[in-house]
Short mmCIF file of C-alpha atoms in Angstrom, two decimals:
data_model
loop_
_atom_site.label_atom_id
_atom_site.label_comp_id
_atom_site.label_asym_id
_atom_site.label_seq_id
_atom_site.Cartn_x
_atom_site.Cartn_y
_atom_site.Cartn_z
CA UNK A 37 18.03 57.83 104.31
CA UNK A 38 21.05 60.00 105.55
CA UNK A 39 21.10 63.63 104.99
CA UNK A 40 23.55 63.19 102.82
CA UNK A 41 24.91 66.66 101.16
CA UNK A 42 28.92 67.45 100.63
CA UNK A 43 29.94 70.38 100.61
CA UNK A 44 33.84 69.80 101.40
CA UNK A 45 34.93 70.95 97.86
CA UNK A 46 36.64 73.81 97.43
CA UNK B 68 40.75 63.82 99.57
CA UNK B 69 42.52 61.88 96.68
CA UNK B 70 45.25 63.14 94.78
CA UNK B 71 43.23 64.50 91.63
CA UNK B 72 41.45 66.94 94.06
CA UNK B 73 44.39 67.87 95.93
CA UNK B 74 46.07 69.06 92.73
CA UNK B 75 43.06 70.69 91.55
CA UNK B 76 43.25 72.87 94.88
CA UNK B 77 46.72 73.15 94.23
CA UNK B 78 46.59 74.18 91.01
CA UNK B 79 44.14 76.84 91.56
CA UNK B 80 46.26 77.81 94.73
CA UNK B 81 49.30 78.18 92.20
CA UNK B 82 46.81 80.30 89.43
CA UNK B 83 46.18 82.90 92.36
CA UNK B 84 49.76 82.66 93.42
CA UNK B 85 50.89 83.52 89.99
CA UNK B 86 47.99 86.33 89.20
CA UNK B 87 49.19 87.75 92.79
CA UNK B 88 52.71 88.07 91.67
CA UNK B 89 52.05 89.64 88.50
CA UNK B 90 49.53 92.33 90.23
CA UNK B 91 51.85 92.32 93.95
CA UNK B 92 55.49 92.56 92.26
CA UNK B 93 55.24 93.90 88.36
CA UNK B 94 52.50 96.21 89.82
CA UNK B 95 50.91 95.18 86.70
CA UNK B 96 47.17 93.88 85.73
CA UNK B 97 47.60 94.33 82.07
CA UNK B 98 45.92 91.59 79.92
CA UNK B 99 43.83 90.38 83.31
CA UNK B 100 40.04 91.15 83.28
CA UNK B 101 38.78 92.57 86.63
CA UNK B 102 35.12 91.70 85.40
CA UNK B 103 36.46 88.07 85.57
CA UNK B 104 37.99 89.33 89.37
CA UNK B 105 35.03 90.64 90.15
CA UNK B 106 32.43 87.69 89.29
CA UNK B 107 35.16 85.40 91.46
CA UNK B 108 35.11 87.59 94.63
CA UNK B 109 30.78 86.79 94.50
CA UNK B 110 31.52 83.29 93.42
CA UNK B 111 33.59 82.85 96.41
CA UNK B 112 31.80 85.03 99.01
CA UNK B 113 28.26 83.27 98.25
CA UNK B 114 30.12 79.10 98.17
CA UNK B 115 31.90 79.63 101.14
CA UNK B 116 29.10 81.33 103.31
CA UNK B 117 29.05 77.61 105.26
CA UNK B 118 32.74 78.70 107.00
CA UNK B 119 30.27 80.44 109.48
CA UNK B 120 27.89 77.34 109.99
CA UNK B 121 30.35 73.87 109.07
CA UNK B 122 33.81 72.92 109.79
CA UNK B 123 35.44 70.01 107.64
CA UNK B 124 39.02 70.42 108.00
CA UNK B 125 41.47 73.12 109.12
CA UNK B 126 42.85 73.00 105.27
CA UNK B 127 39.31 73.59 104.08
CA UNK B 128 38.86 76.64 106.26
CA UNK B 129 42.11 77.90 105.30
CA UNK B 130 41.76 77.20 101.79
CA UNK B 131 38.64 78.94 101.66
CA UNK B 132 40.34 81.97 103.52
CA UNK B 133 42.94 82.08 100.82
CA UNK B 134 40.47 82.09 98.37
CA UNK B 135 38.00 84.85 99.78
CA UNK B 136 40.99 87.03 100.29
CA UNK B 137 43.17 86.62 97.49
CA UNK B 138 39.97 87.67 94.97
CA UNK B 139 38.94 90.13 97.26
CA UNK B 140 42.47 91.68 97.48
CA UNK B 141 42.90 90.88 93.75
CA UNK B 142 40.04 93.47 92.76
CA UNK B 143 40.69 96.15 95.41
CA UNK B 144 44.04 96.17 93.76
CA UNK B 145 43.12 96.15 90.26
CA UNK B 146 40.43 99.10 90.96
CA UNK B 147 42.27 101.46 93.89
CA UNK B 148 46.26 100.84 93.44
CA UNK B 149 47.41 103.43 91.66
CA UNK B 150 50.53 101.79 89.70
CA UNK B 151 48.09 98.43 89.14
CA UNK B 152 45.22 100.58 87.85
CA UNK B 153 46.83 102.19 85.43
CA UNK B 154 48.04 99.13 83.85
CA UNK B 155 44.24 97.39 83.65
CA UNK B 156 43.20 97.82 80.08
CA UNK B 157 40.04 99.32 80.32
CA UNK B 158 39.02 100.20 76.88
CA UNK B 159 39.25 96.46 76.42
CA UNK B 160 37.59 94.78 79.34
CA UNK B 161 33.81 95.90 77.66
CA UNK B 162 32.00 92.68 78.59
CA UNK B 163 28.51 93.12 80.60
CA UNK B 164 29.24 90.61 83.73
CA UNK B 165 26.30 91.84 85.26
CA UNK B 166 24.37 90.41 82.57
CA UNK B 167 25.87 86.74 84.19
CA UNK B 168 24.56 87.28 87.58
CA UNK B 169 20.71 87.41 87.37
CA UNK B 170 20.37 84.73 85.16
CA UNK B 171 22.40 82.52 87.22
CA UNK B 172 20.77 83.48 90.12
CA UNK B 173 17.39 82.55 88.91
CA UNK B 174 18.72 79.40 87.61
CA UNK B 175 20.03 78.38 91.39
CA UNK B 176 16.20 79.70 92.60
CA UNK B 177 14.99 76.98 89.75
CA UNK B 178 17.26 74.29 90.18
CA UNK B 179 18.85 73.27 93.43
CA UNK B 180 19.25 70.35 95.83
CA UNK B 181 17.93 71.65 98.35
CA UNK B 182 15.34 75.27 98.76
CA UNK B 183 17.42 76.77 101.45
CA UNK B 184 19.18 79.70 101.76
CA UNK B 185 23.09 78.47 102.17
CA UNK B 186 22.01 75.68 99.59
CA UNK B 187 20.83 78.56 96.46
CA UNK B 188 23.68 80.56 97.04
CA UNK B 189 26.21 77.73 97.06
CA UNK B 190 24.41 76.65 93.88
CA UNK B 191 24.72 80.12 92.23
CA UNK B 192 28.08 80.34 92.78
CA UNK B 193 28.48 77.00 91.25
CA UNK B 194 26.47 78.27 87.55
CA UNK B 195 28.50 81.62 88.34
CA UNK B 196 32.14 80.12 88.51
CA UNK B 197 31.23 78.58 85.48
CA UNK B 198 31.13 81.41 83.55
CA UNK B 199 33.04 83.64 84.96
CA UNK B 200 36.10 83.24 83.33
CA UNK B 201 34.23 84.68 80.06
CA UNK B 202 35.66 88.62 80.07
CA UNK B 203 39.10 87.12 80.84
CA UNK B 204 38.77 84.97 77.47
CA UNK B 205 37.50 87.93 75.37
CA UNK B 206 39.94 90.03 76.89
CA UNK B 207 42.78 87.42 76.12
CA UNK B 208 41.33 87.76 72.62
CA UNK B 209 41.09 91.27 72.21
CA UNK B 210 44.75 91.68 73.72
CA UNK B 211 47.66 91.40 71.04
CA UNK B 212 50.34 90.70 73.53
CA UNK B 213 49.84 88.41 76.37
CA UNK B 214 52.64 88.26 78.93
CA UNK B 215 53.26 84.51 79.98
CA UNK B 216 51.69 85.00 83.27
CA UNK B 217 48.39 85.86 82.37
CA UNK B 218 48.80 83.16 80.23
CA UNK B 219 49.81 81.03 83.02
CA UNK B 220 47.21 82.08 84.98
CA UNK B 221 44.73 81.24 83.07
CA UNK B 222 46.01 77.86 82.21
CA UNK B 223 46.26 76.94 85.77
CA UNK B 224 42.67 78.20 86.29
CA UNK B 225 41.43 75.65 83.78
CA UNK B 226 43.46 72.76 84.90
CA UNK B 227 42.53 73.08 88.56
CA UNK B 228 38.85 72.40 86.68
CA UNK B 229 39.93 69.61 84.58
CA UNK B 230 41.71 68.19 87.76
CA UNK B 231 38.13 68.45 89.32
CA UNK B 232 36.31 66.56 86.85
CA UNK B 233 38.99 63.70 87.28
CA UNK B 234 38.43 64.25 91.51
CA UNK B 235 34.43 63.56 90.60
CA UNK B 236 34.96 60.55 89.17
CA UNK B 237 37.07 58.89 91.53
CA UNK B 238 34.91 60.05 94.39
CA UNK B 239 31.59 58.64 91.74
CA UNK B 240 33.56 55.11 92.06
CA UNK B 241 34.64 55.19 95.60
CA UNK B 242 32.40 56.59 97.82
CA UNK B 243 28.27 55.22 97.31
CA UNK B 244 25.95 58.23 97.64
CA UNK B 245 28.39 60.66 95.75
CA UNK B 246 26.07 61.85 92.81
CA UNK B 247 26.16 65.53 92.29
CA UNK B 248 24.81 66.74 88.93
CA UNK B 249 24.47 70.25 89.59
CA UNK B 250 28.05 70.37 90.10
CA UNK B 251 29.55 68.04 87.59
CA UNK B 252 27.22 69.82 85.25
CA UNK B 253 28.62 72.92 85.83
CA UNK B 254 31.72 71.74 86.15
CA UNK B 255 31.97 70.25 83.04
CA UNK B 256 30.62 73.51 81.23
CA UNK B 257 33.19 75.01 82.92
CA UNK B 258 36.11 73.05 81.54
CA UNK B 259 34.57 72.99 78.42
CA UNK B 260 35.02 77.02 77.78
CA UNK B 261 38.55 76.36 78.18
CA UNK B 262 39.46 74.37 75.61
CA UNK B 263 39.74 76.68 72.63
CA UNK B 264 42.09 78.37 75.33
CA UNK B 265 43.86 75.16 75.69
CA UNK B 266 44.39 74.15 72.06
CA UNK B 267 45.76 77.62 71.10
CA UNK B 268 48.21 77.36 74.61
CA UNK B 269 49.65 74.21 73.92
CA UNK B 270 50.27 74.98 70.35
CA UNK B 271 52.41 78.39 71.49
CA UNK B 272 54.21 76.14 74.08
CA UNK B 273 54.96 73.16 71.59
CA UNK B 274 56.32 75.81 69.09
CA UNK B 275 58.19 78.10 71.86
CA UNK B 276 56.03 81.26 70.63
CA UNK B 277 54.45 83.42 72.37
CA UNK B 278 50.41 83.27 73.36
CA UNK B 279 48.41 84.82 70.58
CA UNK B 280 44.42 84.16 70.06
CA UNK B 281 42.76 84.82 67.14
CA UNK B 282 40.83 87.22 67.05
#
């Protein structure tokens, strides 16, 4: 399983 | 980046554009709550810790530039400009923001994605921003006369939200492994503050009067 996190939001 | 959360950014771009304006030009603050200002400078300061350890995208760097700086500038204004200061109604802007800031804190030590340190703060400022617009309500309440750009201002503010919620869901649909319920949660409770604002705007702009809450 990817680490998958997003944080590319403003 | 779709188009619902590029004109979420850009609204909220336009909301700081038109509360610098107000503060930068009139030399003016009246009717804007610099307990709101001040919960946005640590709302921003704590999210966008990451510029120091990720890069996405030039426009997300400078976006989150523009965003550290115009809050930070906003309140230095509101509390150490002479002319601005004098206009900030003081007697007025009464509600305990400190109060906000521990419990949300503790919540983001409860309930996170992930225990580390970036990851709690980002969360905090995530239950933060959600209630940090609440001393700019009250004071919108508690003021009789409130100048179309504060009212702008905080129109803009709650659209760039809305505009997020609509940016979730087409990201929920699009792209597999996008589940984020901290945020949408938040989010949502965010929005949701807004609407009596909302109602009572939309009202004053379908009848051409000017912005007045009840109290």
């Amino acid at each position: 399983e990817e680490d998958y996190f997003d944080h590319d939001e403003l | 980046m779709n188009i619902f959360r590029l004109a979420g950014d850009m609204t909220h771009l336009a909301s700081v554009l038109v509360l610098l304006l107000k503060i930068h030009t009139i030399k003016s603050c009246a009717g804007v709550s610099l307990k709101t200002q001040e919960l946005y400078a640590i709302v921003f300061a704590t999210r966008y810790l990451d510029i120091f350890t990720s890069f996405y995208s030039i426009y997300n760097t400078l976006m989150k530039l523009v965003f550290l700086g115009s809050s930070f500038s906003i309140v230095l204004y509101m509390k150490y400009h002479k002319t601005v200061h004098r206009s900030y109604d003081r007697e007025q802007d009464t509600f305990r923001h400190w109060f906000l800031v521990l419990p949300c804190l503790l919540l983001a030590l409860l309930i996170h994605e992930k225990f580390t340190f970036l990851e709690v703060l980002w969360t905090f400022s995530l239950y933060l921003e959600a209630v940090a617009i609440l001393p700019q309500l009250v004071l919108l309440q508690r003021t009789r006369n409130i100048d179309n750009l504060t009212g702008q201002y905080v129109f803009l503010l709650g659209g760039y939200r809305g505009l997020y919620i609509l940016n979730w869901i087409y990201r929920y649909f699009t792209e597999p492994h996008f589940v984020h319920w901290i945020t949408w949660i938040s989010g949502l409770v965010q929005t949701l503050l807004y609407a009596d604002f909302f109602f009572y705007y939309s009202q004053s702009w379908k009848n051409n009067k000017k912005l007045q809450l009840p109290a």
